[in-house]
CSV table of C-alpha atoms in Angstrom, one decimal:
chain,number,residue,atom,x,y,z
Q,582,MET,CA,-16.7,22.6,-3.4
Q,583,ASN,CA,-14.1,21.8,-0.9
Q,584,SER,CA,-15.6,23.9,1.9
Q,585,PRO,CA,-12.9,23.2,4.6
Q,586,LEU,CA,-10.1,24.3,2.2
Q,587,TYR,CA,-12.0,27.4,1.1
Q,588,ASP,CA,-12.9,28.3,4.8
Q,589,ALA,CA,-9.3,27.8,5.8
Q,590,LEU,CA,-8.2,30.2,3.0
Q,591,VAL,CA,-10.6,32.8,4.2
Q,592,ARG,CA,-9.6,32.5,7.9
Q,593,ALA,CA,-5.9,32.7,6.9
Q,594,ASN,CA,-6.7,35.8,4.8
Q,595,MET,CA,-4.9,34.2,1.8
Q,596,THR,CA,-5.7,34.2,-1.8
Q,597,GLU,CA,-5.5,31.2,-4.1
Q,598,SER,CA,-2.3,32.6,-5.6
Q,599,GLN,CA,-0.6,33.0,-2.3
Q,600,LEU,CA,-1.5,29.4,-1.3
Q,601,ALA,CA,-0.2,28.3,-4.7
Q,602,ARG,CA,3.1,30.0,-4.1
Q,603,ALA,CA,3.4,28.5,-0.7
Q,604,CYS,CA,2.7,25.0,-2.1
Q,605,GLY,CA,4.8,25.4,-5.2
Q,606,VAL,CA,1.9,24.8,-7.6
Q,607,ASP,CA,0.0,26.8,-10.2
Q,608,PRO,CA,-2.9,29.0,-9.0
Q,609,LYS,CA,-5.2,27.0,-11.2
Q,610,THR,CA,-4.3,23.9,-9.3
Q,611,VAL,CA,-5.4,25.5,-6.0
Q,612,SER,CA,-8.6,26.6,-7.8
Q,613,ARG,CA,-9.2,22.9,-8.8
Q,614,TRP,CA,-8.6,21.7,-5.2
Q,615,ILE,CA,-11.3,24.1,-4.1
Q,616,SER,CA,-13.8,23.5,-6.9
Q,617,THR,CA,-13.5,19.7,-7.0
Q,618,PRO,CA,-13.7,18.1,-3.6
Q,619,SER,CA,-12.7,14.7,-4.9
Q,620,ARG,CA,-9.4,16.1,-6.2
Q,621,GLU,CA,-6.7,15.3,-3.7
Q,622,PRO,CA,-3.2,16.9,-3.9
Q,623,HIS,CA,0.0,15.0,-3.7
Q,624,ALA,CA,1.2,14.5,-0.1
Q,625,ARG,CA,3.9,17.1,-0.3
Q,626,HIS,CA,1.4,19.7,-1.5
Q,627,ARG,CA,-1.2,18.7,1.1
Q,628,MET,CA,1.5,19.2,3.8
Q,629,ALA,CA,2.6,22.5,2.4
Q,630,ALA,CA,-1.0,23.8,2.3
Q,631,SER,CA,-1.7,22.5,5.8
Q,632,ARG,CA,1.4,24.4,7.1
Q,633,ALA,CA,0.5,27.6,5.2
Q,634,LEU,CA,-3.1,27.6,6.4
Q,635,ASP,CA,-2.2,26.2,9.9
Q,636,VAL,CA,-4.8,23.5,9.6
Q,637,GLU,CA,-4.5,19.7,9.8
Q,638,GLU,CA,-4.4,17.9,6.5
Q,639,THR,CA,-7.3,15.7,7.5
Q,640,VAL,CA,-9.5,18.8,8.1
Q,641,LEU,CA,-8.7,20.1,4.6
Q,642,TRP,CA,-9.0,16.7,2.9
Q,643,PRO,CA,-11.0,14.3,5.1
Q,644,SER,CA,-10.4,11.4,2.7
Q,645,VAL,CA,-6.7,11.4,3.6
Q,646,GLN,CA,-7.6,9.7,6.9
Q,647,GLN,CA,-8.5,6.6,4.9
Q,648,LEU,CA,-5.1,6.4,3.2
Q,649,VAL,CA,-3.3,5.5,6.5
Q,650,LYS,CA,-4.5,2.4,8.1
Q,651,SER,CA,-4.8,2.6,11.9
Q,652,GLY,CA,-5.6,0.2,14.6
Q,653,PRO,CA,-4.1,-3.0,15.9
Q,654,ASP,CA,-4.1,-4.6,12.5
Q,655,ARG,CA,-2.3,-1.8,10.7
Q,656,GLU,CA,0.3,-2.6,8.2
Q,657,LEU,CA,3.0,-0.1,9.3
Q,658,VAL,CA,4.1,-0.7,12.8
Q,659,GLN,CA,7.2,1.4,12.9
Q,660,MET,CA,9.0,3.6,10.3
Q,661,TYR,CA,12.6,4.6,10.1
Q,662,PRO,CA,14.0,7.4,7.8
Q,663,TYR,CA,16.7,5.1,6.4
Q,664,ARG,CA,17.8,1.5,6.9
Q,665,SER,CA,20.7,2.2,9.3
Q,666,ALA,CA,18.3,4.0,11.7
Q,667,ALA,CA,16.6,0.7,12.4
Q,668,PRO,CA,18.2,-1.0,15.4
Q,669,ALA,CA,20.4,-4.0,14.7
Q,670,THR,CA,18.2,-6.1,17.1
Q,671,LEU,CA,15.3,-5.5,14.7
Q,672,TRP,CA,17.1,-6.8,11.7
Q,673,ARG,CA,18.3,-9.8,13.8
Q,674,SER,CA,14.8,-10.6,14.9
Q,675,LEU,CA,13.4,-10.2,11.4
Q,676,ILE,CA,16.0,-12.5,9.9
Q,677,LYS,CA,15.7,-15.1,12.7
Q,678,GLY,CA,11.9,-15.0,12.4
Q,679,ALA,CA,11.8,-15.8,8.7
Q,680,THR,CA,10.2,-19.2,8.1
Q,681,ARG,CA,10.4,-19.6,4.4
Q,682,GLU,CA,12.5,-17.3,2.3
Q,683,LEU,CA,14.7,-14.2,2.6
Q,684,THR,CA,15.3,-11.9,-0.3
Q,685,PHE,CA,17.7,-9.0,-0.1
Q,686,ALA,CA,17.2,-6.9,-3.2
Q,687,GLY,CA,19.5,-4.0,-3.6
Q,688,TYR,CA,23.1,-3.1,-3.9
Q,689,THR,CA,23.5,-1.5,-0.5
Q,690,ASN,CA,22.9,-4.4,1.9
Q,691,TYR,CA,26.2,-3.8,3.6
Q,692,PHE,CA,24.3,-2.5,6.6
Q,693,LEU,CA,23.5,-6.1,7.5
């Protein structure tokens, strides 16, 4: 049983059906989240449940912490919502820093 999720439901005074409605899923899906601790919802549903219950995702699903690498050797250093949000200096340094090969795959490379 996913005790943290169940406890959060009780504290929030919500039913499984109410949480399902808030997450946009079937009530049976929420029931499965509770009954099967290894069952991890899609990111958008975890976020919706977290918001509805006012509890951090990592409290409800502790294994989520392992999905995002942290520390000095992490793979993601900075994220931008779209290419044009990245500063031109970043693109310049990435292109200048290439030592072997550059591949621009896509049809919207006009931002370069």
